[in-house]
Coordinates of C-alpha atoms and ligand atoms in Angstrom, one line a residue:
M1 CA -4.6 21.8 17.1
A2 CA -5.3 23.5 13.5
P3 CA -8.9 23.5 12.6
S4 CA -10.5 21.3 11.1
A5 CA -13.6 20.9 8.0
S6 CA -14.9 17.6 11.0
A7 CA -14.4 20.4 14.4
P8 CA -16.7 19.7 17.3
P9 CA -19.4 21.6 17.9
S10 CA -18.3 25.0 19.7
S11 CA -19.7 23.9 23.1
S12 CA -17.0 20.7 23.5
P13 CA -13.6 19.8 25.5
Y14 CA -12.6 18.0 22.7
D15 CA -10.3 18.6 19.4
A16 CA -12.1 15.7 18.2
E17 CA -14.6 13.2 19.6
L18 CA -13.2 10.4 18.4
A19 CA -9.3 9.7 17.1
I20 CA -9.2 6.3 15.1
V21 CA -5.8 5.7 15.9
G22 CA -4.1 3.6 12.8
A23 CA -5.1 4.3 8.7
G24 CA -5.8 0.7 7.4
P25 CA -8.3 -0.9 6.6
V26 CA -10.2 -1.5 9.6
G27 CA -9.2 2.9 10.3
L28 CA -10.6 3.6 7.1
Y29 CA -13.7 1.7 7.3
A30 CA -14.7 3.4 11.1
A31 CA -13.3 6.2 10.0
Y32 CA -16.4 5.9 7.1
Y33 CA -18.3 4.9 9.8
A34 CA -17.6 7.5 12.0
G35 CA -17.7 10.7 9.8
F36 CA -21.7 8.5 8.7
R37 CA -22.6 8.9 12.4
D38 CA -21.8 12.6 12.9
L39 CA -18.9 12.0 14.8
S40 CA -15.6 14.5 14.7
T41 CA -12.8 12.7 13.6
I42 CA -9.2 12.9 13.7
V43 CA -7.0 9.3 12.1
L44 CA -3.5 9.0 13.1
E45 CA -1.5 7.2 11.1
T46 CA 2.6 6.4 11.1
L47 CA 3.1 5.9 7.8
P48 CA 3.1 8.3 5.2
L49 CA 0.3 6.6 3.3
V50 CA -2.6 5.1 4.2
G51 CA -4.1 0.7 3.5
G52 CA -2.0 -0.7 6.9
Q53 CA 0.0 -3.8 5.5
I54 CA -2.3 -4.1 2.4
A55 CA -0.5 -1.1 1.0
T56 CA 2.7 -1.5 2.7
F57 CA 3.3 -5.6 2.3
Y58 CA 0.8 -6.6 -1.2
P59 CA -0.1 -4.0 -2.7
N60 CA -0.7 -5.2 -6.8
T61 CA -1.8 -9.0 -5.2
E62 CA -5.7 -10.0 -5.8
I63 CA -8.1 -10.8 -2.9
Y64 CA -10.0 -13.7 -3.3
D65 CA -12.4 -13.0 -0.2
V66 CA -13.2 -9.7 0.4
P67 CA -17.3 -9.6 0.5
G68 CA -18.9 -8.2 -3.0
F69 CA -15.6 -8.7 -5.1
P70 CA -14.8 -12.0 -6.7
S71 CA -11.3 -10.1 -6.5
V72 CA -10.0 -6.7 -5.8
T73 CA -6.2 -5.7 -5.9
G74 CA -5.2 -4.5 -2.5
G75 CA -4.5 -0.9 -3.8
E76 CA -7.7 -0.6 -5.4
L77 CA -9.8 -1.9 -2.5
V78 CA -7.7 0.4 0.1
A79 CA -8.4 3.3 -2.5
R80 CA -11.8 2.6 -2.5
L81 CA -11.7 2.2 1.1
Y82 CA -9.9 6.0 1.4
A83 CA -12.8 7.6 -1.0
Q84 CA -14.9 6.0 1.0
A85 CA -13.9 7.3 4.5
T86 CA -13.1 11.0 2.7
T87 CA -17.2 10.8 1.7
F88 CA -17.3 13.1 4.8
A89 CA -14.9 16.1 6.0
V90 CA -12.3 13.2 8.5
D91 CA -8.9 14.9 9.4
F92 CA -6.1 12.4 8.3
R93 CA -2.9 13.0 10.0
L94 CA 0.0 10.8 8.1
G95 CA 3.3 10.3 9.2
E96 CA 2.0 11.0 13.3
E97 CA 2.7 8.1 15.6
V98 CA -0.1 8.1 18.7
T99 CA 2.9 7.3 21.4
A100 CA 0.8 7.7 24.5
L101 CA -2.4 8.2 26.5
A102 CA -3.9 10.3 29.1
R103 CA -6.5 11.0 31.1
E104 CA -7.3 14.8 32.6
N105 CA -10.3 15.4 34.0
G106 CA -12.1 13.2 32.4
V107 CA -11.2 14.3 28.9
L108 CA -8.5 11.7 27.2
R109 CA -5.5 13.6 26.0
L110 CA -3.5 11.5 23.0
V111 CA 0.6 12.6 22.7
T112 CA 1.3 12.1 19.2
R113 CA 5.7 11.9 17.5
P114 CA 5.4 13.7 14.3
I115 CA 7.0 10.9 12.3
A116 CA 8.1 13.0 9.1
A117 CA 10.2 15.4 10.5
P118 CA 13.9 14.0 10.6
G119 CA 15.4 14.2 13.8
S120 CA 12.1 14.8 16.0
H121 CA 12.5 16.2 19.2
P122 CA 10.9 15.1 22.4
S123 CA 9.4 18.7 22.6
D124 CA 7.6 18.1 18.6
E125 CA 4.9 16.2 20.8
L126 CA 1.4 16.9 19.9
S127 CA -1.9 16.4 21.3
Y128 CA -5.1 16.3 20.6
R129 CA -8.7 15.7 23.5
V130 CA -10.7 13.1 22.6
G131 CA -13.6 11.6 23.5
A132 CA -13.5 8.4 23.4
V133 CA -10.4 6.2 21.1
L134 CA -10.6 3.7 18.7
V135 CA -7.4 1.6 18.0
A136 CA -7.2 0.2 15.1
A137 CA -3.4 0.1 15.1
G138 CA -3.2 -3.8 13.8
I139 CA 0.4 -5.2 13.8
G140 CA 1.6 -2.3 15.8
S141 CA 3.6 0.8 13.5
F142 CA 6.1 -0.5 11.1
S143 CA 9.1 1.2 9.4
P144 CA 10.9 0.8 7.0
Q145 CA 15.0 -1.1 7.2
R146 CA 17.0 1.8 6.4
I147 CA 20.5 1.9 4.7
P148 CA 22.9 3.0 7.8
D149 CA 25.3 4.3 5.8
P150 CA 24.4 8.2 7.3
A151 CA 26.4 10.2 4.2
I152 CA 23.7 7.4 1.6
A153 CA 21.1 8.2 4.3
A154 CA 21.1 12.1 3.8
F155 CA 20.1 11.6 0.8
E156 CA 16.2 10.7 3.0
G157 CA 13.6 12.6 1.0
R158 CA 15.3 14.3 -1.6
G159 CA 15.6 11.5 -4.0
L160 CA 16.1 8.3 -1.5
R161 CA 12.5 7.3 -0.2
Y162 CA 11.8 4.1 1.5
F163 CA 8.0 3.7 0.2
P164 CA 8.1 3.8 -3.6
P165 CA 7.0 7.1 -5.5
A166 CA 3.7 7.2 -7.7
P167 CA 4.3 6.5 -10.4
D168 CA 3.4 9.5 -12.2
E169 CA 6.5 11.4 -10.0
V170 CA 9.0 8.8 -12.3
R171 CA 7.3 10.2 -15.2
G172 CA 11.0 10.5 -17.6
K173 CA 13.4 9.7 -14.6
R174 CA 15.6 7.0 -14.2
V175 CA 14.8 4.7 -11.1
L176 CA 17.1 2.6 -8.5
V177 CA 15.1 -0.3 -6.6
L178 CA 17.9 -2.0 -4.3
G179 CA 16.5 -6.1 -2.7
G180 CA 15.0 -9.3 -3.8
S181 CA 12.4 -9.8 -1.9
E182 CA 8.6 -10.0 -4.0
R183 CA 7.7 -6.2 -3.2
A184 CA 10.8 -5.3 -4.6
V185 CA 10.3 -7.1 -8.1
D186 CA 6.9 -5.7 -7.6
V187 CA 7.9 -2.0 -6.7
A188 CA 10.5 -1.9 -9.5
V189 CA 8.0 -3.4 -12.7
T190 CA 5.3 -1.0 -10.7
L191 CA 7.3 2.4 -11.9
A192 CA 9.5 1.0 -15.0
D193 CA 5.2 1.8 -16.6
T194 CA 6.6 5.3 -16.3
A195 CA 10.1 6.0 -15.1
A196 CA 12.3 6.3 -18.9
A197 CA 14.4 3.4 -16.6
V198 CA 14.5 1.0 -14.2
T199 CA 17.0 -0.9 -12.2
L200 CA 16.7 -3.6 -9.3
V201 CA 19.8 -4.5 -7.7
H202 CA 20.3 -6.8 -5.6
R203 CA 22.9 -8.4 -4.4
R204 CA 22.6 -12.4 -4.8
D205 CA 22.0 -13.7 -8.3
R206 CA 18.8 -16.1 -7.5
L207 CA 15.4 -13.4 -6.4
P208 CA 13.2 -15.4 -3.8
V209 CA 10.5 -14.4 -5.8
S210 CA 7.4 -16.9 -7.0
E211 CA 7.1 -17.9 -10.9
T212 CA 4.9 -15.2 -11.3
V213 CA 6.4 -12.6 -9.8
R214 CA 9.7 -13.4 -11.8
H215 CA 8.0 -14.0 -14.8
R216 CA 6.6 -10.2 -14.4
L217 CA 10.0 -8.8 -14.2
D218 CA 11.4 -11.3 -17.1
A219 CA 8.2 -9.3 -19.5
S220 CA 8.8 -6.0 -18.2
P221 CA 11.6 -3.5 -19.4
V222 CA 13.9 -3.4 -15.9
H223 CA 17.2 -4.1 -16.9
F224 CA 17.8 -6.9 -13.4
L225 CA 21.2 -6.8 -12.2
P226 CA 22.6 -8.8 -9.7
F227 CA 25.0 -9.3 -7.3
H228 CA 25.6 -5.9 -6.9
E229 CA 24.8 -3.8 -4.0
L230 CA 24.8 0.8 -3.2
T231 CA 28.3 2.0 -2.0
A232 CA 27.3 5.5 -1.9
L233 CA 24.6 8.6 -3.7
H234 CA 25.7 11.7 -5.0
G235 CA 24.0 15.2 -6.3
K236 CA 23.8 18.5 -4.5
D237 CA 20.8 19.4 -4.0
R238 CA 19.3 15.9 -4.4
V239 CA 19.9 12.1 -5.7
Q240 CA 22.1 13.0 -9.4
A241 CA 24.4 9.6 -9.6
A242 CA 24.6 5.9 -7.8
T243 CA 27.5 4.2 -7.3
L244 CA 27.1 0.5 -7.8
G245 CA 29.8 -2.1 -6.3
D246 CA 30.5 -5.4 -7.7
R247 CA 30.3 -8.2 -4.7
R248 CA 32.6 -10.6 -6.5
D249 CA 35.5 -8.8 -7.5
G250 CA 34.8 -5.0 -5.8
R251 CA 34.3 -3.6 -8.8
E252 CA 32.2 -0.2 -8.7
Q253 CA 29.4 1.7 -11.9
R254 CA 28.2 4.5 -11.3
L255 CA 24.3 4.7 -12.3
D256 CA 22.3 8.3 -13.4
V257 CA 19.5 8.0 -11.2
E258 CA 16.6 10.7 -10.2
H259 CA 15.0 7.6 -7.4
V260 CA 16.4 5.1 -5.5
V261 CA 13.7 3.3 -3.1
P262 CA 15.6 0.8 -1.2
C263 CA 13.1 -2.5 -0.1
Y264 CA 15.1 -4.2 2.7
G265 CA 11.6 -5.3 4.5
F266 CA 10.1 -3.1 7.2
H267 CA 10.5 -3.7 11.6
A268 CA 7.1 -4.2 13.3
D269 CA 7.0 -2.3 16.7
S270 CA 3.9 -4.2 18.2
G271 CA 4.3 -2.4 21.7
T272 CA 1.3 0.6 20.0
T273 CA -1.8 -2.1 21.7
G274 CA 0.0 -1.6 25.4
R275 CA 0.1 2.4 24.9
F276 CA -3.7 2.7 26.0
G277 CA -3.5 1.2 29.6
A278 CA -6.0 -1.6 27.7
R279 CA -5.9 -5.5 29.1
T280 CA -3.8 -7.2 26.4
E281 CA -3.9 -11.2 24.8
D282 CA -1.1 -11.5 22.7
G283 CA -0.1 -8.5 22.4
A284 CA -4.5 -7.8 20.7
I285 CA -6.3 -5.4 22.6
L286 CA -9.3 -7.6 25.2
V287 CA -12.3 -6.3 24.0
D288 CA -16.5 -7.3 24.7
S289 CA -18.5 -8.1 21.6
R290 CA -19.4 -3.9 21.4
M291 CA -15.5 -4.5 20.5
A292 CA -14.9 -1.8 24.3
S293 CA -12.0 -2.2 25.9
D294 CA -11.4 -2.5 30.0
Q295 CA -10.4 0.8 30.0
P296 CA -13.6 3.6 29.6
G297 CA -13.4 5.3 26.2
V298 CA -10.5 3.3 24.6
W299 CA -11.9 1.0 22.1
A300 CA -10.2 -1.9 19.4
A301 CA -10.8 -3.3 16.3
G302 CA -9.3 -5.3 13.5
D303 CA -6.1 -7.3 14.3
G304 CA -5.6 -5.7 16.7
A305 CA -8.1 -6.1 18.6
T306 CA -9.2 -10.0 20.1
Y307 CA -11.7 -12.3 21.6
P308 CA -12.8 -15.7 21.6
G309 CA -13.3 -16.8 18.2
K310 CA -11.6 -14.1 16.5
V311 CA -10.7 -14.6 13.0
R312 CA -8.0 -12.2 11.5
V313 CA -9.2 -11.6 8.4
L314 CA -10.8 -8.3 6.8
A315 CA -14.3 -9.3 6.4
A316 CA -14.4 -9.6 10.0
D317 CA -12.3 -6.7 10.4
F318 CA -14.7 -4.8 9.4
G319 CA -18.0 -5.3 10.9
E320 CA -15.9 -5.3 14.0
A321 CA -15.0 -1.7 12.6
C322 CA -18.5 -0.9 12.1
T323 CA -19.7 -2.4 15.6
A324 CA -17.2 -0.2 17.1
V325 CA -17.7 3.2 15.9
N326 CA -21.5 2.8 16.6
N327 CA -20.8 1.5 19.7
I328 CA -19.3 4.8 20.5
A329 CA -21.1 6.9 18.5
A330 CA -24.6 5.6 21.3
V331 CA -22.2 6.5 24.0
L332 CA -20.6 10.1 23.2
L333 CA -24.0 11.0 21.0
P334 CA -27.2 12.5 23.1
D335 CA -29.9 10.4 22.6
A336 CA -28.2 8.8 19.2
N337 CA -28.7 5.1 19.2
V338 CA -26.3 1.9 18.4
F339 CA -28.4 0.9 15.0
P340 CA -27.5 4.3 12.7
G341 CA -30.7 3.9 10.4
Y342 CA -29.3 2.3 6.6
S343 CA -27.3 4.0 4.6
S344 CA -29.4 3.8 2.1
H345 CA -32.6 5.5 3.8
R346 CA -30.7 8.4 4.3
K347 CA -28.8 11.3 1.2
G348 CA -25.8 12.4 2.1
A349 CA -24.9 13.9 5.0
A350 CA -27.6 14.5 7.1
R351 CA -25.0 16.8 9.7
R352 CA -25.9 17.8 13.2
P353 CA -26.3 21.2 14.0
R354 CA -22.9 22.7 15.4
Ligands
FAD401 C1 1.2 -10.5 2.8 C2 -0.7 -10.2 3.6 C3 -1.4 -10.7 2.7 C4 -2.7 -11.1 3.7 N1 -3.5 -11.3 2.6 C5 -4.9 -11.8 2.6 C6 -6.4 -11.2 2.2 O1 -6.3 -12.6 1.2 N2 -7.5 -11.9 2.1 C7 -7.5 -11.4 4.3 O2 -8.7 -10.8 4.7 N3 -6.5 -10.5 4.8 C8 -5.5 -10.5 4.8 N4 -4.1 -10.2 5.2 C9 -4.5 -10.0 7.0 C10 -5.1 -8.6 6.3 O3 -4.3 -7.6 5.3 C11 -5.5 -7.2 7.9 O4 -6.1 -8.6 8.3 C12 -5.2 -6.4 8.0 O5 -5.0 -5.2 7.2 C13 -5.1 -5.5 9.3 O6 -5.7 -3.8 8.9 P1 -5.9 -3.7 10.2 O7 -6.5 -1.9 9.7 O8 -6.1 -4.1 11.9 O9 -4.2 -3.8 10.6 P2 -2.6 -3.4 9.6 O10 -3.6 -3.5 8.3 O11 -1.8 -3.1 10.5 O12 -2.8 -1.2 9.6 C14 -2.4 -0.6 10.8 C15 -2.2 0.5 10.8 O13 -2.0 1.0 12.3 C16 -0.8 2.1 12.2 N5 -0.1 1.9 13.1 C17 0.1 1.4 14.5 N6 0.5 1.9 15.7 C18 0.0 2.8 15.1 C19 0.8 4.3 16.2 N7 1.7 3.9 17.7 N8 0.0 5.3 15.6 C20 -0.4 5.2 14.4 N9 -1.0 4.9 13.5 C21 -0.4 3.6 13.9 C22 0.3 1.0 11.0 O14 1.1 2.1 10.5 C23 -1.1 0.4 10.5 O15 -0.4 1.1 8.8 C24 -3.2 -10.7 4.7 C25 -1.9 -9.9 5.4 C26 -0.6 -9.8 4.5 C27 0.7 -9.5 5.3

């Protein structure tokens, strides 16, 4: 593992004292607490972005039940969680899926698979020696439904992407968004703020979206093209144009575009929680009141953890992350208490001598 700003003390047998699996809201808040407790920490996340379900499914939706926020959009909440987590030197490894956990001489070894590398091979596996693992893997790894046509798939990373580009990346460019879901409309309308033109293509004429979302689309400059589907992409190094077929009569039209964003939904692989040897119930790791599983060194919090009386909402999830990390600190760090002390009594990060 490459050295990181949050490297453990040189005498440590670990690459990082704590590994957090998942950079959803729970993983992000746990990362903040891990920094606050001065644990050297890596966060491993399958997706190329942080924020889990919030960032993937409802970044522009208002959330009303997060403490202290009468209303906050998903995107803003994730941005604030990330800003708080990165107050400390936490090592985020995006695009890396945790596939297995092994034990070697009392040290945990987490095995990961890089997702970003197209056609990645088992020999591409990475591994990390860690003192504890906090599973914050939510409903599991999700991956986008990809277009199977190999000629189209060949453009992935070269203009074709399943996670939308940032609005700044499409400034002055032409964008094609595919799909009829609320997410597809949301992506199209959001990118239309900066793009030169956005076309939303759907196979049918009816969009299965709420009235509010439909109004947002109608009030935006997005060009909605019903009854069409993508049949080909063209370009030398990158996407330059797309062919769209009319499903009613088979006629084709060519559209010049630089970015193509299919929004055809996600597959969830709920297998993650079963990879740590811990007892599970309904796909979630069973934990005690400290958020510890029945496997030494394996802890869980958030949607991927369960116990009697569990409430699956963010407000409760954040408390679980706090409880888990403080109990992990008390196990891993000599002389550390479970109680972290009040953050208001502390200025900045008082780090342990290395
Ligand atoms: C449409 C919708 C609306 C919602 N609205 C609300 C609301 O208003 N209020 C509320 O409190 N809750 C709401 N929720 C629920 C809330 O989003 C979840 O409870 C919350 O996201 C759980 O956070 P998490 O971090 O535990 O899991 P997730 O958000 O699922 O994040 C887990 C992360 O772990 C990653 N991961 C999984 N497996 C691996 C692996 N093997 N290796 C590496 N990374 C991995 C995933 O890619 C993901 O990024 C809503 C959920 C949805 C879908």
